[in-house]
Coordinates of N, CA, C and O in Angstrom, one line a residue:
X858 N 138.0 126.8 73.5 CA 136.7 126.9 74.1 C 136.7 128.1 75.0 O 137.6 128.3 75.7
X859 N 135.6 128.8 75.0 CA 135.5 130.0 75.8 C 135.0 129.7 77.2 O 134.0 129.1 77.3
X860 N 135.7 130.1 78.2 CA 135.3 130.0 79.6 C 135.2 131.3 80.2 O 136.2 132.0 80.5
X861 N 134.0 131.7 80.5 CA 133.8 133.1 81.0 C 134.4 133.3 82.4 O 134.8 134.4 82.7
X862 N 134.6 132.2 83.2 CA 135.1 132.4 84.5 C 136.7 132.4 84.5 O 137.3 132.7 85.5
X863 N 137.3 132.0 83.4 CA 138.8 131.8 83.5 C 139.5 133.1 83.6 O 140.6 133.2 84.1
X864 N 138.9 134.2 83.2 CA 139.5 135.6 83.3 C 139.2 136.3 84.6 O 139.7 137.3 84.9
X865 N 138.4 135.7 85.4 CA 138.0 136.3 86.7 C 139.0 135.9 87.8 O 139.7 134.9 87.8
X866 N 139.2 136.8 88.8 CA 140.0 136.4 90.0 C 139.4 135.2 90.6 O 138.3 134.9 90.5
X867 N 140.3 134.5 91.4 CA 139.9 133.2 91.9 C 138.7 133.3 92.9 O 137.9 132.4 92.9
X868 N 138.6 134.3 93.7 CA 137.5 134.4 94.6 C 136.2 134.6 93.9 O 135.1 134.1 94.3
X869 N 136.2 135.3 92.7 CA 135.0 135.4 91.9 C 134.6 134.1 91.2 O 133.5 133.8 91.0
X870 N 135.7 133.4 90.8 CA 135.5 132.1 90.1 C 134.8 131.2 91.0 O 133.8 130.5 90.7
X871 N 135.2 131.1 92.3 CA 134.6 130.2 93.3 C 133.2 130.6 93.5 O 132.3 129.8 93.6
X872 N 132.9 131.9 93.6 CA 131.6 132.4 93.8 C 130.7 132.0 92.6 O 129.5 131.5 92.7
X873 N 131.2 132.1 91.4 CA 130.5 131.8 90.2 C 130.2 130.3 90.1 O 129.1 129.9 89.8
X874 N 131.2 129.5 90.5 CA 131.0 128.0 90.5 C 130.0 127.6 91.6 O 129.2 126.7 91.3
X875 N 130.1 128.3 92.7 CA 129.1 128.0 93.8 C 127.7 128.3 93.4 O 126.8 127.5 93.6
X876 N 127.5 129.4 92.7 CA 126.2 129.8 92.2 C 125.8 128.8 91.1 O 124.6 128.4 91.1
X877 N 126.7 128.4 90.3 CA 126.3 127.5 89.2 C 125.9 126.1 89.8 O 125.0 125.5 89.4
X878 N 126.7 125.7 90.9 CA 126.3 124.4 91.5 C 125.0 124.5 92.2 O 124.2 123.5 92.2
X879 N 124.7 125.6 92.9 CA 123.4 125.7 93.5 C 122.3 125.8 92.5 O 121.2 125.2 92.8
X880 N 122.5 126.4 91.4 CA 121.5 126.4 90.3 C 121.2 125.0 89.8 O 120.1 124.6 89.5
X881 N 122.4 124.3 89.6 CA 122.3 122.9 89.1 C 121.5 122.1 90.1 O 120.7 121.3 89.7
X882 N 121.8 122.3 91.4 CA 121.2 121.5 92.4 C 119.7 121.8 92.5 O 118.9 120.9 92.6
X883 N 119.3 123.1 92.4 CA 117.9 123.4 92.4 C 117.2 122.9 91.1 O 116.1 122.4 91.2
X884 N 117.9 122.9 90.0 CA 117.3 122.4 88.8 C 117.1 120.8 88.9 O 116.1 120.3 88.5
X885 N 118.1 120.2 89.5 CA 118.0 118.7 89.7 C 116.9 118.4 90.6 O 116.1 117.4 90.4
X886 N 116.7 119.2 91.7 CA 115.6 119.0 92.6 C 114.3 119.1 91.9 O 113.4 118.4 92.1
X887 N 114.2 120.2 91.1 CA 112.9 120.4 90.3 C 112.6 119.2 89.4 O 111.5 118.8 89.2
X888 N 113.7 118.7 88.7 CA 113.5 117.6 87.8 C 113.0 116.4 88.6 O 112.1 115.7 88.2
X889 N 113.6 116.1 89.8 CA 113.2 115.0 90.6 C 111.7 115.2 91.0 O 111.0 114.2 91.1
X890 N 111.3 116.4 91.4 CA 109.9 116.6 91.8 C 109.0 116.4 90.6 O 107.9 115.8 90.8
X891 N 109.4 116.8 89.4 CA 108.6 116.6 88.2 C 108.5 115.1 87.9 O 107.4 114.6 87.5
X892 N 109.6 114.3 88.1 CA 109.5 112.9 87.9 C 108.6 112.2 88.8 O 107.8 111.3 88.4
X893 N 108.6 112.6 90.1 CA 107.7 112.1 91.1 C 106.2 112.4 90.7 O 105.3 111.6 90.8
X894 N 106.0 113.6 90.3 CA 104.7 114.1 89.9 C 104.2 113.2 88.7 O 103.0 112.8 88.6
X895 N 105.1 113.0 87.7 CA 104.7 112.2 86.6 C 104.4 110.7 87.0 O 103.4 110.2 86.5
X896 N 105.1 110.2 87.9 CA 104.8 108.8 88.4 C 103.4 108.8 89.1 O 102.6 107.9 88.9
X897 N 103.1 109.8 89.9 CA 101.8 110.0 90.6 C 100.7 110.1 89.5 O 99.7 109.5 89.7
X898 N 100.9 110.8 88.5 CA 99.9 111.0 87.4 C 99.7 109.7 86.7 O 98.6 109.4 86.3
X899 N 100.8 109.0 86.4 CA 100.6 107.7 85.8 C 99.8 106.7 86.6 O 99.0 106.0 86.2
X900 N 100.1 106.7 87.9 CA 99.4 105.9 88.9 C 97.9 106.3 88.9 O 97.0 105.4 88.9
X901 N 97.6 107.6 88.9 CA 96.3 108.1 88.9 C 95.5 107.7 87.6 O 94.4 107.3 87.7
X902 N 96.2 107.7 86.5 CA 95.6 107.3 85.2 C 95.3 105.8 85.3 O 94.2 105.4 84.8
X903 N 96.1 105.0 85.9 CA 95.8 103.5 86.0 C 94.6 103.3 86.9 O 93.7 102.5 86.6
X904 N 94.6 104.0 88.0 CA 93.4 103.9 88.9 C 92.1 104.4 88.2 O 91.1 103.8 88.4
X905 N 92.2 105.5 87.5 CA 91.0 106.0 86.8 C 90.5 105.0 85.7 O 89.3 104.8 85.6
X906 N 91.5 104.4 85.0 CA 91.1 103.4 84.0 C 90.4 102.2 84.7 O 89.4 101.7 84.1
X907 N 90.9 101.8 85.8 CA 90.3 100.7 86.5 C 88.9 101.1 87.0 O 87.9 100.3 86.9
X908 N 88.7 102.3 87.5 CA 87.4 102.7 87.9 C 86.5 102.8 86.8 O 85.3 102.5 86.9
X909 N 86.9 103.3 85.6 CA 86.1 103.4 84.5 C 85.6 102.0 84.0 O 84.4 101.9 83.7
X910 N 86.5 101.1 84.1 CA 86.1 99.7 83.8 C 85.1 99.1 84.7 O 84.1 98.5 84.3
X911 N 85.2 99.4 86.0 CA 84.2 99.0 87.0 C 82.9 99.7 86.7 O 81.8 99.0 86.9
X912 N 82.9 100.9 86.4 CA 81.7 101.6 86.1 C 81.0 101.0 84.9 O 79.7 100.9 84.9
X913 N 81.7 100.7 83.9 CA 81.1 100.0 82.7 C 80.5 98.7 83.0 O 79.4 98.4 82.6
X914 N 81.2 97.9 83.9 CA 80.6 96.6 84.3 C 79.3 96.9 85.1 O 78.3 96.1 84.9
X915 N 79.3 97.9 86.0 CA 78.1 98.2 86.7 C 77.0 98.6 85.8 O 75.8 98.2 86.0
X916 N 77.3 99.4 84.8 CA 76.3 99.9 83.9 C 75.7 98.6 83.2 O 74.5 98.6 83.0
X917 N 76.5 97.7 82.7 CA 76.0 96.5 82.1 C 75.1 95.7 83.0 O 74.0 95.2 82.6
X918 N 75.5 95.6 84.3 CA 74.7 94.8 85.2 C 73.4 95.5 85.5 O 72.3 94.8 85.6
X919 N 73.4 96.8 85.6 CA 72.2 97.5 85.8 C 71.2 97.5 84.6 O 70.0 97.4 84.7
X920 N 71.8 97.5 83.4 CA 71.1 97.3 82.2 C 70.4 96.0 82.2 O 69.2 95.8 81.8
X921 N 71.1 94.9 82.6 CA 70.6 93.6 82.6 C 69.4 93.5 83.6 O 68.4 92.9 83.3
X922 N 69.6 94.1 84.7 CA 68.5 94.1 85.7 C 67.3 94.9 85.2 O 66.2 94.4 85.4
X923 N 67.5 96.0 84.6 CA 66.4 96.8 84.0 C 65.7 96.0 83.0 O 64.5 95.9 83.0
X924 N 66.4 95.3 82.1 CA 65.8 94.5 81.0 C 65.0 93.4 81.6 O 64.0 93.0 81.1
X925 N 65.6 92.8 82.7 CA 64.9 91.7 83.3 C 63.6 92.0 83.9 O 62.6 91.3 83.9
X926 N 63.5 93.2 84.5 CA 62.3 93.6 85.2 C 61.2 94.0 84.2 O 60.0 93.8 84.4
X927 N 61.6 94.5 83.0 CA 60.7 94.8 82.0 C 60.1 93.6 81.3 O 59.0 93.6 80.8
X928 N 60.8 92.5 81.4 CA 60.3 91.2 80.7 C 59.3 90.5 81.6 O 58.6 89.6 81.1
X929 N 59.1 90.9 82.8 CA 58.1 90.2 83.7 C 56.8 91.0 83.6 O 56.8 92.2 84.0
X930 N 55.8 90.4 83.2 CA 54.5 91.1 83.1 C 53.8 90.9 84.4 O 53.9 90.0 85.1
X931 N 52.9 91.9 84.8 CA 52.2 91.8 86.1 C 51.3 90.6 86.2 O 51.1 90.1 87.3
X932 N 50.9 90.1 85.1 CA 50.0 88.9 85.1 C 50.7 87.7 85.5 O 50.1 86.7 86.0
X933 N 52.0 87.6 85.4 CA 52.7 86.4 85.8 C 53.2 86.5 87.2 O 53.6 85.5 87.8
X934 N 53.0 87.6 87.9 CA 53.4 87.7 89.3 C 52.3 87.2 90.2 O 51.1 87.4 89.8
X935 N 52.6 86.5 91.2 CA 51.5 86.1 92.1 C 50.8 87.3 92.8 O 51.4 88.3 93.0
X936 N 49.5 87.1 92.9 CA 48.7 88.2 93.5 C 48.9 88.2 95.0 O 49.0 87.2 95.7
X937 N 49.1 89.4 95.5 CA 49.3 89.6 96.9 C 47.9 89.8 97.6 O 47.2 90.8 97.2
X938 N 47.6 89.0 98.5 CA 46.3 89.2 99.2 C 46.5 89.4 100.7 O 47.3 88.8 101.3
X939 N 45.7 90.4 101.2 CA 45.8 90.7 102.6 C 44.8 89.9 103.4 O 43.8 89.6 103.2

């Protein structure tokens, strides 16, 4: 197996390993941030779906109210006298 750092002097190998570890750490941090972002997006999707469902229910209720008022003719309403 080829190891590029095996032919380097020990102080350069340490530097190379340190750089590699910091890159790995930065990459792991980025992965963790993306996972948190994904969880937030999933939660937002759930909330959005709930809100969409509530809006559909509201639309149905408003439609029922609208249909109900159209079914009442003015002749059936009591006359308002002053």
